[in-house]
């Protein structure tokens, strides 16, 4: 009501400016309830998604724990790193990427490094991302995702792609 000179003016504007017969208090209460329902749904959906993805990654890790050279280990490590990043645990995510790169087939290492660099960007470390991507570019200069991610990192670091 602070924007209006009186409650009566507010009621009049609400009646004239809308097609509702609800009072301002009822509209406010409805808005609060809808906002709470939306927030609950977002939290529920996020947790369900994280739980499913975490379960998948853990299943792969457990299945191949004794056989670290299997190709799917790098995918599981990357999935865990991505999950940590999604929930804001950047240190944990960044600690997993060197292991994911080491476990990856040489043809897949650049993909892991690009994800690592994007996580560095999300964590607010564009200079580190630029350094990592430039090092890898020496071995894979035509990799499209690497070059696009390097451009993003350079822009984030204040440089020119």
JSON list of N, CA, C and O in Angstrom, two decimals, residues 12-66:
[
{"chain": "A", "resi": 12, "resn": "UNK", "atom": "N", "xyz": [-9.71, 0.86, -5.24]},
{"chain": "A", "resi": 12, "resn": "UNK", "atom": "CA", "xyz": [-10.32, 1.40, -6.44]},
{"chain": "A", "resi": 12, "resn": "UNK", "atom": "C", "xyz": [-9.49, 1.04, -7.68]},
{"chain": "A", "resi": 12, "resn": "UNK", "atom": "O", "xyz": [-10.02, 0.59, -8.69]},
{"chain": "A", "resi": 13, "resn": "UNK", "atom": "N", "xyz": [-8.14, 1.20, -7.61]},
{"chain": "A", "resi": 13, "resn": "UNK", "atom": "CA", "xyz": [-7.26, 0.88, -8.74]},
{"chain": "A", "resi": 13, "resn": "UNK", "atom": "C", "xyz": [-7.32, -0.61, -9.06]},
{"chain": "A", "resi": 13, "resn": "UNK", "atom": "O", "xyz": [-7.34, -1.00, -10.23]},
{"chain": "A", "resi": 14, "resn": "UNK", "atom": "N", "xyz": [-7.37, -1.44, -8.04]},
{"chain": "A", "resi": 14, "resn": "UNK", "atom": "CA", "xyz": [-7.45, -2.88, -8.24]},
{"chain": "A", "resi": 14, "resn": "UNK", "atom": "C", "xyz": [-8.77, -3.24, -8.93]},
{"chain": "A", "resi": 14, "resn": "UNK", "atom": "O", "xyz": [-8.79, -4.02, -9.87]},
{"chain": "A", "resi": 15, "resn": "UNK", "atom": "N", "xyz": [-9.86, -2.66, -8.49]},
{"chain": "A", "resi": 15, "resn": "UNK", "atom": "CA", "xyz": [-11.18, -2.94, -9.05]},
{"chain": "A", "resi": 15, "resn": "UNK", "atom": "C", "xyz": [-11.27, -2.43, -10.50]},
{"chain": "A", "resi": 15, "resn": "UNK", "atom": "O", "xyz": [-11.77, -3.12, -11.38]},
{"chain": "A", "resi": 16, "resn": "UNK", "atom": "N", "xyz": [-10.77, -1.22, -10.76]},
{"chain": "A", "resi": 16, "resn": "UNK", "atom": "CA", "xyz": [-10.87, -0.62, -12.09]},
{"chain": "A", "resi": 16, "resn": "UNK", "atom": "C", "xyz": [-9.84, -1.17, -13.08]},
{"chain": "A", "resi": 16, "resn": "UNK", "atom": "O", "xyz": [-10.10, -1.24, -14.27]},
{"chain": "A", "resi": 17, "resn": "UNK", "atom": "N", "xyz": [-8.68, -1.57, -12.57]},
{"chain": "A", "resi": 17, "resn": "UNK", "atom": "CA", "xyz": [-7.59, -1.98, -13.46]},
{"chain": "A", "resi": 17, "resn": "UNK", "atom": "C", "xyz": [-7.52, -3.47, -13.73]},
{"chain": "A", "resi": 17, "resn": "UNK", "atom": "O", "xyz": [-6.71, -3.92, -14.54]},
{"chain": "A", "resi": 18, "resn": "UNK", "atom": "N", "xyz": [-8.36, -4.27, -13.05]},
{"chain": "A", "resi": 18, "resn": "UNK", "atom": "CA", "xyz": [-8.33, -5.72, -13.26]},
{"chain": "A", "resi": 18, "resn": "UNK", "atom": "C", "xyz": [-9.75, -6.24, -13.38]},
{"chain": "A", "resi": 18, "resn": "UNK", "atom": "O", "xyz": [-10.72, -5.52, -13.13]},
{"chain": "A", "resi": 19, "resn": "UNK", "atom": "N", "xyz": [-9.85, -7.51, -13.71]},
{"chain": "A", "resi": 19, "resn": "UNK", "atom": "CA", "xyz": [-11.17, -8.14, -13.80]},
{"chain": "A", "resi": 19, "resn": "UNK", "atom": "C", "xyz": [-11.46, -9.01, -12.59]},
{"chain": "A", "resi": 19, "resn": "UNK", "atom": "O", "xyz": [-12.43, -9.76, -12.59]},
{"chain": "A", "resi": 20, "resn": "UNK", "atom": "N", "xyz": [-10.64, -8.93, -11.56]},
{"chain": "A", "resi": 20, "resn": "UNK", "atom": "CA", "xyz": [-10.82, -9.78, -10.39]},
{"chain": "A", "resi": 20, "resn": "UNK", "atom": "C", "xyz": [-11.72, -9.13, -9.35]},
{"chain": "A", "resi": 20, "resn": "UNK", "atom": "O", "xyz": [-11.82, -7.91, -9.26]},
{"chain": "A", "resi": 21, "resn": "UNK", "atom": "N", "xyz": [-12.35, -10.00, -8.59]},
{"chain": "A", "resi": 21, "resn": "UNK", "atom": "CA", "xyz": [-13.15, -9.51, -7.46]},
{"chain": "A", "resi": 21, "resn": "UNK", "atom": "C", "xyz": [-12.43, -9.78, -6.14]},
{"chain": "A", "resi": 21, "resn": "UNK", "atom": "O", "xyz": [-12.97, -9.54, -5.08]},
{"chain": "A", "resi": 22, "resn": "UNK", "atom": "N", "xyz": [-11.20, -10.28, -6.24]},
{"chain": "A", "resi": 22, "resn": "UNK", "atom": "CA", "xyz": [-10.41, -10.58, -5.04]},
{"chain": "A", "resi": 22, "resn": "UNK", "atom": "C", "xyz": [-9.87, -9.29, -4.42]},
{"chain": "A", "resi": 22, "resn": "UNK", "atom": "O", "xyz": [-9.60, -8.32, -5.13]},
{"chain": "A", "resi": 23, "resn": "UNK", "atom": "N", "xyz": [-9.69, -9.33, -3.12]},
{"chain": "A", "resi": 23, "resn": "UNK", "atom": "CA", "xyz": [-9.10, -8.18, -2.43]},
{"chain": "A", "resi": 23, "resn": "UNK", "atom": "C", "xyz": [-7.58, -8.21, -2.62]},
{"chain": "A", "resi": 23, "resn": "UNK", "atom": "O", "xyz": [-7.00, -9.22, -3.03]},
{"chain": "A", "resi": 24, "resn": "UNK", "atom": "N", "xyz": [-6.95, -7.11, -2.30]},
{"chain": "A", "resi": 24, "resn": "UNK", "atom": "CA", "xyz": [-5.49, -7.03, -2.39]},
{"chain": "A", "resi": 24, "resn": "UNK", "atom": "C", "xyz": [-4.85, -8.08, -1.51]},
{"chain": "A", "resi": 24, "resn": "UNK", "atom": "O", "xyz": [-3.85, -8.71, -1.89]},
{"chain": "A", "resi": 25, "resn": "UNK", "atom": "N", "xyz": [-5.40, -8.29, -0.32]},
{"chain": "A", "resi": 25, "resn": "UNK", "atom": "CA", "xyz": [-4.85, -9.28, 0.61]},
{"chain": "A", "resi": 25, "resn": "UNK", "atom": "C", "xyz": [-4.96, -10.69, 0.02]},
{"chain": "A", "resi": 25, "resn": "UNK", "atom": "O", "xyz": [-4.04, -11.50, 0.13]},
{"chain": "A", "resi": 26, "resn": "UNK", "atom": "N", "xyz": [-6.10, -10.98, -0.61]},
{"chain": "A", "resi": 26, "resn": "UNK", "atom": "CA", "xyz": [-6.29, -12.31, -1.22]},
{"chain": "A", "resi": 26, "resn": "UNK", "atom": "C", "xyz": [-5.33, -12.52, -2.39]},
{"chain": "A", "resi": 26, "resn": "UNK", "atom": "O", "xyz": [-4.77, -13.60, -2.57]},
{"chain": "A", "resi": 27, "resn": "UNK", "atom": "N", "xyz": [-5.14, -11.49, -3.19]},
{"chain": "A", "resi": 27, "resn": "UNK", "atom": "CA", "xyz": [-4.20, -11.59, -4.32]},
{"chain": "A", "resi": 27, "resn": "UNK", "atom": "C", "xyz": [-2.78, -11.78, -3.80]},
{"chain": "A", "resi": 27, "resn": "UNK", "atom": "O", "xyz": [-2.03, -12.62, -4.31]},
{"chain": "A", "resi": 28, "resn": "UNK", "atom": "N", "xyz": [-2.41, -11.04, -2.79]},
{"chain": "A", "resi": 28, "resn": "UNK", "atom": "CA", "xyz": [-1.07, -11.17, -2.21]},
{"chain": "A", "resi": 28, "resn": "UNK", "atom": "C", "xyz": [-0.87, -12.58, -1.67]},
{"chain": "A", "resi": 28, "resn": "UNK", "atom": "O", "xyz": [0.16, -13.21, -1.92]},
{"chain": "A", "resi": 29, "resn": "UNK", "atom": "N", "xyz": [-1.86, -13.09, -0.93]},
{"chain": "A", "resi": 29, "resn": "UNK", "atom": "CA", "xyz": [-1.77, -14.44, -0.36]},
{"chain": "A", "resi": 29, "resn": "UNK", "atom": "C", "xyz": [-1.65, -15.48, -1.48]},
{"chain": "A", "resi": 29, "resn": "UNK", "atom": "O", "xyz": [-0.83, -16.40, -1.40]},
{"chain": "A", "resi": 30, "resn": "UNK", "atom": "N", "xyz": [-2.44, -15.33, -2.54]},
{"chain": "A", "resi": 30, "resn": "UNK", "atom": "CA", "xyz": [-2.38, -16.25, -3.67]},
{"chain": "A", "resi": 30, "resn": "UNK", "atom": "C", "xyz": [-0.99, -16.21, -4.32]},
{"chain": "A", "resi": 30, "resn": "UNK", "atom": "O", "xyz": [-0.42, -17.24, -4.66]},
{"chain": "A", "resi": 31, "resn": "UNK", "atom": "N", "xyz": [-0.44, -15.02, -4.48]},
{"chain": "A", "resi": 31, "resn": "UNK", "atom": "CA", "xyz": [0.89, -14.89, -5.06]},
{"chain": "A", "resi": 31, "resn": "UNK", "atom": "C", "xyz": [1.95, -15.57, -4.21]},
{"chain": "A", "resi": 31, "resn": "UNK", "atom": "O", "xyz": [2.84, -16.25, -4.74]},
{"chain": "A", "resi": 32, "resn": "UNK", "atom": "N", "xyz": [1.86, -15.40, -2.89]},
{"chain": "A", "resi": 32, "resn": "UNK", "atom": "CA", "xyz": [2.81, -16.07, -2.00]},
{"chain": "A", "resi": 32, "resn": "UNK", "atom": "C", "xyz": [2.70, -17.59, -2.10]},
{"chain": "A", "resi": 32, "resn": "UNK", "atom": "O", "xyz": [3.72, -18.30, -2.13]},
{"chain": "A", "resi": 33, "resn": "UNK", "atom": "N", "xyz": [1.47, -18.10, -2.17]},
{"chain": "A", "resi": 33, "resn": "UNK", "atom": "CA", "xyz": [1.25, -19.55, -2.29]},
{"chain": "A", "resi": 33, "resn": "UNK", "atom": "C", "xyz": [1.80, -20.08, -3.61]},
{"chain": "A", "resi": 33, "resn": "UNK", "atom": "O", "xyz": [2.44, -21.13, -3.65]},
{"chain": "A", "resi": 34, "resn": "UNK", "atom": "N", "xyz": [1.55, -19.36, -4.69]},
{"chain": "A", "resi": 34, "resn": "UNK", "atom": "CA", "xyz": [2.05, -19.79, -6.00]},
{"chain": "A", "resi": 34, "resn": "UNK", "atom": "C", "xyz": [3.57, -19.75, -6.04]},
{"chain": "A", "resi": 34, "resn": "UNK", "atom": "O", "xyz": [4.22, -20.65, -6.59]},
{"chain": "A", "resi": 35, "resn": "UNK", "atom": "N", "xyz": [4.15, -18.71, -5.46]},
{"chain": "A", "resi": 35, "resn": "UNK", "atom": "CA", "xyz": [5.60, -18.60, -5.41]},
{"chain": "A", "resi": 35, "resn": "UNK", "atom": "C", "xyz": [6.20, -19.77, -4.63]},
{"chain": "A", "resi": 35, "resn": "UNK", "atom": "O", "xyz": [7.18, -20.37, -5.06]},
{"chain": "A", "resi": 36, "resn": "UNK", "atom": "N", "xyz": [5.59, -20.13, -3.50]},
{"chain": "A", "resi": 36, "resn": "UNK", "atom": "CA", "xyz": [6.07, -21.25, -2.69]},
{"chain": "A", "resi": 36, "resn": "UNK", "atom": "C", "xyz": [5.97, -22.55, -3.47]},
{"chain": "A", "resi": 36, "resn": "UNK", "atom": "O", "xyz": [6.88, -23.37, -3.46]},
{"chain": "A", "resi": 37, "resn": "UNK", "atom": "N", "xyz": [4.85, -22.75, -4.19]},
{"chain": "A", "resi": 37, "resn": "UNK", "atom": "CA", "xyz": [4.67, -23.96, -4.98]},
{"chain": "A", "resi": 37, "resn": "UNK", "atom": "C", "xyz": [5.73, -24.05, -6.08]},
{"chain": "A", "resi": 37, "resn": "UNK", "atom": "O", "xyz": [6.27, -25.13, -6.33]},
{"chain": "A", "resi": 38, "resn": "UNK", "atom": "N", "xyz": [6.03, -22.94, -6.72]},
{"chain": "A", "resi": 38, "resn": "UNK", "atom": "CA", "xyz": [7.06, -22.92, -7.78]},
{"chain": "A", "resi": 38, "resn": "UNK", "atom": "C", "xyz": [8.43, -23.24, -7.18]},
{"chain": "A", "resi": 38, "resn": "UNK", "atom": "O", "xyz": [9.18, -24.06, -7.71]},
{"chain": "A", "resi": 39, "resn": "UNK", "atom": "N", "xyz": [8.77, -22.60, -6.07]},
{"chain": "A", "resi": 39, "resn": "UNK", "atom": "CA", "xyz": [10.06, -22.86, -5.42]},
{"chain": "A", "resi": 39, "resn": "UNK", "atom": "C", "xyz": [10.18, -24.32, -5.01]},
{"chain": "A", "resi": 39, "resn": "UNK", "atom": "O", "xyz": [11.24, -24.94, -5.18]},
{"chain": "A", "resi": 40, "resn": "UNK", "atom": "N", "xyz": [9.10, -24.89, -4.44]},
{"chain": "A", "resi": 40, "resn": "UNK", "atom": "CA", "xyz": [9.12, -26.31, -4.04]},
{"chain": "A", "resi": 40, "resn": "UNK", "atom": "C", "xyz": [9.33, -27.21, -5.24]},
{"chain": "A", "resi": 40, "resn": "UNK", "atom": "O", "xyz": [10.09, -28.18, -5.18]},
{"chain": "A", "resi": 41, "resn": "UNK", "atom": "N", "xyz": [8.66, -26.91, -6.35]},
{"chain": "A", "resi": 41, "resn": "UNK", "atom": "CA", "xyz": [8.78, -27.73, -7.57]},
{"chain": "A", "resi": 41, "resn": "UNK", "atom": "C", "xyz": [10.19, -27.64, -8.14]},
{"chain": "A", "resi": 41, "resn": "UNK", "atom": "O", "xyz": [10.75, -28.65, -8.56]},
{"chain": "A", "resi": 42, "resn": "UNK", "atom": "N", "xyz": [10.78, -26.46, -8.13]},
{"chain": "A", "resi": 42, "resn": "UNK", "atom": "CA", "xyz": [12.15, -26.31, -8.63]},
{"chain": "A", "resi": 42, "resn": "UNK", "atom": "C", "xyz": [13.11, -27.11, -7.77]},
{"chain": "A", "resi": 42, "resn": "UNK", "atom": "O", "xyz": [13.96, -27.85, -8.28]},
{"chain": "A", "resi": 43, "resn": "UNK", "atom": "N", "xyz": [12.97, -27.02, -6.46]},
{"chain": "A", "resi": 43, "resn": "UNK", "atom": "CA", "xyz": [13.85, -27.75, -5.55]},
{"chain": "A", "resi": 43, "resn": "UNK", "atom": "C", "xyz": [13.67, -29.25, -5.74]},
{"chain": "A", "resi": 43, "resn": "UNK", "atom": "O", "xyz": [14.65, -30.00, -5.79]},
{"chain": "A", "resi": 44, "resn": "UNK", "atom": "N", "xyz": [12.43, -29.71, -5.87]},
{"chain": "A", "resi": 44, "resn": "UNK", "atom": "CA", "xyz": [12.14, -31.12, -6.05]},
{"chain": "A", "resi": 44, "resn": "UNK", "atom": "C", "xyz": [12.73, -31.63, -7.35]},
{"chain": "A", "resi": 44, "resn": "UNK", "atom": "O", "xyz": [13.37, -32.68, -7.40]},
{"chain": "A", "resi": 45, "resn": "UNK", "atom": "N", "xyz": [12.52, -30.88, -8.44]},
{"chain": "A", "resi": 45, "resn": "UNK", "atom": "CA", "xyz": [13.02, -31.28, -9.75]},
{"chain": "A", "resi": 45, "resn": "UNK", "atom": "C", "xyz": [14.54, -31.32, -9.75]},
{"chain": "A", "resi": 45, "resn": "UNK", "atom": "O", "xyz": [15.15, -32.27, -10.24]},
{"chain": "A", "resi": 46, "resn": "UNK", "atom": "N", "xyz": [15.17, -30.33, -9.18]},
{"chain": "A", "resi": 46, "resn": "UNK", "atom": "CA", "xyz": [16.63, -30.28, -9.15]},
{"chain": "A", "resi": 46, "resn": "UNK", "atom": "C", "xyz": [17.19, -31.46, -8.38]},
{"chain": "A", "resi": 46, "resn": "UNK", "atom": "O", "xyz": [18.13, -32.11, -8.81]},
{"chain": "A", "resi": 47, "resn": "UNK", "atom": "N", "xyz": [16.60, -31.76, -7.22]},
{"chain": "A", "resi": 47, "resn": "UNK", "atom": "CA", "xyz": [17.09, -32.87, -6.42]},
{"chain": "A", "resi": 47, "resn": "UNK", "atom": "C", "xyz": [16.85, -34.19, -7.11]},
{"chain": "A", "resi": 47, "resn": "UNK", "atom": "O", "xyz": [17.71, -35.07, -7.09]},
{"chain": "A", "resi": 48, "resn": "UNK", "atom": "N", "xyz": [15.68, -34.36, -7.76]},
{"chain": "A", "resi": 48, "resn": "UNK", "atom": "CA", "xyz": [15.41, -35.60, -8.49]},
{"chain": "A", "resi": 48, "resn": "UNK", "atom": "C", "xyz": [16.44, -35.80, -9.60]},
{"chain": "A", "resi": 48, "resn": "UNK", "atom": "O", "xyz": [16.98, -36.89, -9.77]},
{"chain": "A", "resi": 49, "resn": "UNK", "atom": "N", "xyz": [16.71, -34.74, -10.34]},
{"chain": "A", "resi": 49, "resn": "UNK", "atom": "CA", "xyz": [17.67, -34.83, -11.44]},
{"chain": "A", "resi": 49, "resn": "UNK", "atom": "C", "xyz": [19.07, -35.15, -10.91]},
{"chain": "A", "resi": 49, "resn": "UNK", "atom": "O", "xyz": [19.74, -36.04, -11.44]},
{"chain": "A", "resi": 50, "resn": "UNK", "atom": "N", "xyz": [19.49, -34.45, -9.88]},
{"chain": "A", "resi": 50, "resn": "UNK", "atom": "CA", "xyz": [20.81, -34.69, -9.31]},
{"chain": "A", "resi": 50, "resn": "UNK", "atom": "C", "xyz": [20.89, -36.11, -8.76]},
{"chain": "A", "resi": 50, "resn": "UNK", "atom": "O", "xyz": [21.88, -36.81, -8.98]},
{"chain": "A", "resi": 51, "resn": "UNK", "atom": "N", "xyz": [19.84, -36.56, -8.07]},
{"chain": "A", "resi": 51, "resn": "UNK", "atom": "CA", "xyz": [19.84, -37.92, -7.52]},
{"chain": "A", "resi": 51, "resn": "UNK", "atom": "C", "xyz": [19.99, -38.96, -8.61]},
{"chain": "A", "resi": 51, "resn": "UNK", "atom": "O", "xyz": [20.76, -39.90, -8.48]},
{"chain": "A", "resi": 52, "resn": "UNK", "atom": "N", "xyz": [19.23, -38.81, -9.71]},
{"chain": "A", "resi": 52, "resn": "UNK", "atom": "CA", "xyz": [19.31, -39.78, -10.80]},
{"chain": "A", "resi": 52, "resn": "UNK", "atom": "C", "xyz": [20.69, -39.77, -11.45]},
{"chain": "A", "resi": 52, "resn": "UNK", "atom": "O", "xyz": [21.27, -40.82, -11.71]},
{"chain": "A", "resi": 53, "resn": "UNK", "atom": "N", "xyz": [21.21, -38.58, -11.72]},
{"chain": "A", "resi": 53, "resn": "UNK", "atom": "CA", "xyz": [22.52, -38.49, -12.37]},
{"chain": "A", "resi": 53, "resn": "UNK", "atom": "C", "xyz": [23.63, -38.99, -11.44]},
{"chain": "A", "resi": 53, "resn": "UNK", "atom": "O", "xyz": [24.56, -39.66, -11.86]},
{"chain": "A", "resi": 54, "resn": "UNK", "atom": "N", "xyz": [23.53, -38.65, -10.16]},
{"chain": "A", "resi": 54, "resn": "UNK", "atom": "CA", "xyz": [24.53, -39.10, -9.20]},
{"chain": "A", "resi": 54, "resn": "UNK", "atom": "C", "xyz": [24.49, -40.62, -9.08]},
{"chain": "A", "resi": 54, "resn": "UNK", "atom": "O", "xyz": [25.52, -41.27, -9.03]},
{"chain": "A", "resi": 55, "resn": "UNK", "atom": "N", "xyz": [23.30, -41.18, -9.05]},
{"chain": "A", "resi": 55, "resn": "UNK", "atom": "CA", "xyz": [23.15, -42.63, -8.95]},
{"chain": "A", "resi": 55, "resn": "UNK", "atom": "C", "xyz": [23.79, -43.31, -10.16]},
{"chain": "A", "resi": 55, "resn": "UNK", "atom": "O", "xyz": [24.50, -44.31, -10.02]},
{"chain": "A", "resi": 56, "resn": "UNK", "atom": "N", "xyz": [23.53, -42.76, -11.35]},
{"chain": "A", "resi": 56, "resn": "UNK", "atom": "CA", "xyz": [24.12, -43.33, -12.57]},
{"chain": "A", "resi": 56, "resn": "UNK", "atom": "C", "xyz": [25.64, -43.29, -12.52]},
{"chain": "A", "resi": 56, "resn": "UNK", "atom": "O", "xyz": [26.31, -44.27, -12.80]},
{"chain": "A", "resi": 57, "resn": "UNK", "atom": "N", "xyz": [26.19, -42.15, -12.13]},
{"chain": "A", "resi": 57, "resn": "UNK", "atom": "CA", "xyz": [27.64, -42.01, -12.07]},
{"chain": "A", "resi": 57, "resn": "UNK", "atom": "C", "xyz": [28.24, -42.93, -11.03]},
{"chain": "A", "resi": 57, "resn": "UNK", "atom": "O", "xyz": [29.28, -43.57, -11.27]},
{"chain": "A", "resi": 58, "resn": "UNK", "atom": "N", "xyz": [27.61, -43.03, -9.88]},
{"chain": "A", "resi": 58, "resn": "UNK", "atom": "CA", "xyz": [28.13, -43.92, -8.83]},
{"chain": "A", "resi": 58, "resn": "UNK", "atom": "C", "xyz": [28.06, -45.38, -9.26]},
{"chain": "A", "resi": 58, "resn": "UNK", "atom": "O", "xyz": [28.97, -46.16, -8.96]},
{"chain": "A", "resi": 59, "resn": "UNK", "atom": "N", "xyz": [26.98, -45.77, -9.94]},
{"chain": "A", "resi": 59, "resn": "UNK", "atom": "CA", "xyz": [26.88, -47.15, -10.44]},
{"chain": "A", "resi": 59, "resn": "UNK", "atom": "C", "xyz": [28.03, -47.48, -11.37]},
{"chain": "A", "resi": 59, "resn": "UNK", "atom": "O", "xyz": [28.64, -48.56, -11.26]},
{"chain": "A", "resi": 60, "resn": "UNK", "atom": "N", "xyz": [28.35, -46.58, -12.28]},
{"chain": "A", "resi": 60, "resn": "UNK", "atom": "CA", "xyz": [29.45, -46.83, -13.21]},
{"chain": "A", "resi": 60, "resn": "UNK", "atom": "C", "xyz": [30.78, -46.90, -12.46]},
{"chain": "A", "resi": 60, "resn": "UNK", "atom": "O", "xyz": [31.60, -47.79, -12.69]},
{"chain": "A", "resi": 61, "resn": "UNK", "atom": "N", "xyz": [30.99, -45.97, -11.53]},
{"chain": "A", "resi": 61, "resn": "UNK", "atom": "CA", "xyz": [32.24, -45.99, -10.76]},
{"chain": "A", "resi": 61, "resn": "UNK", "atom": "C", "xyz": [32.39, -47.28, -9.97]},
{"chain": "A", "resi": 61, "resn": "UNK", "atom": "O", "xyz": [33.45, -47.89, -9.96]},
{"chain": "A", "resi": 62, "resn": "UNK", "atom": "N", "xyz": [31.33, -47.69, -9.30]},
{"chain": "A", "resi": 62, "resn": "UNK", "atom": "CA", "xyz": [31.40, -48.91, -8.50]},
{"chain": "A", "resi": 62, "resn": "UNK", "atom": "C", "xyz": [31.63, -50.14, -9.38]},
{"chain": "A", "resi": 62, "resn": "UNK", "atom": "O", "xyz": [32.40, -51.03, -9.04]},
{"chain": "A", "resi": 63, "resn": "UNK", "atom": "N", "xyz": [30.97, -50.17, -10.52]},
{"chain": "A", "resi": 63, "resn": "UNK", "atom": "CA", "xyz": [31.10, -51.30, -11.43]},
{"chain": "A", "resi": 63, "resn": "UNK", "atom": "C", "xyz": [32.53, -51.45, -11.95]},
{"chain": "A", "resi": 63, "resn": "UNK", "atom": "O", "xyz": [33.03, -52.55, -12.13]},
{"chain": "A", "resi": 64, "resn": "UNK", "atom": "N", "xyz": [33.20, -50.33, -12.16]},
{"chain": "A", "resi": 64, "resn": "UNK", "atom": "CA", "xyz": [34.52, -50.37, -12.79]},
{"chain": "A", "resi": 64, "resn": "UNK", "atom": "C", "xyz": [35.65, -49.96, -11.86]},
{"chain": "A", "resi": 64, "resn": "UNK", "atom": "O", "xyz": [36.75, -49.67, -12.33]},
{"chain": "A", "resi": 65, "resn": "UNK", "atom": "N", "xyz": [35.38, -49.95, -10.56]},
{"chain": "A", "resi": 65, "resn": "UNK", "atom": "CA", "xyz": [36.39, -49.51, -9.62]},
{"chain": "A", "resi": 65, "resn": "UNK", "atom": "C", "xyz": [37.68, -50.32, -9.71]},
{"chain": "A", "resi": 65, "resn": "UNK", "atom": "O", "xyz": [38.78, -49.77, -9.62]},
{"chain": "A", "resi": 66, "resn": "UNK", "atom": "N", "xyz": [37.55, -51.61, -9.93]},
{"chain": "A", "resi": 66, "resn": "UNK", "atom": "CA", "xyz": [38.73, -52.47, -10.00]},
{"chain": "A", "resi": 66, "resn": "UNK", "atom": "C", "xyz": [39.35, -52.49, -11.39]},
{"chain": "A", "resi": 66, "resn": "UNK", "atom": "O", "xyz": [40.40, -53.09, -11.58]}
]
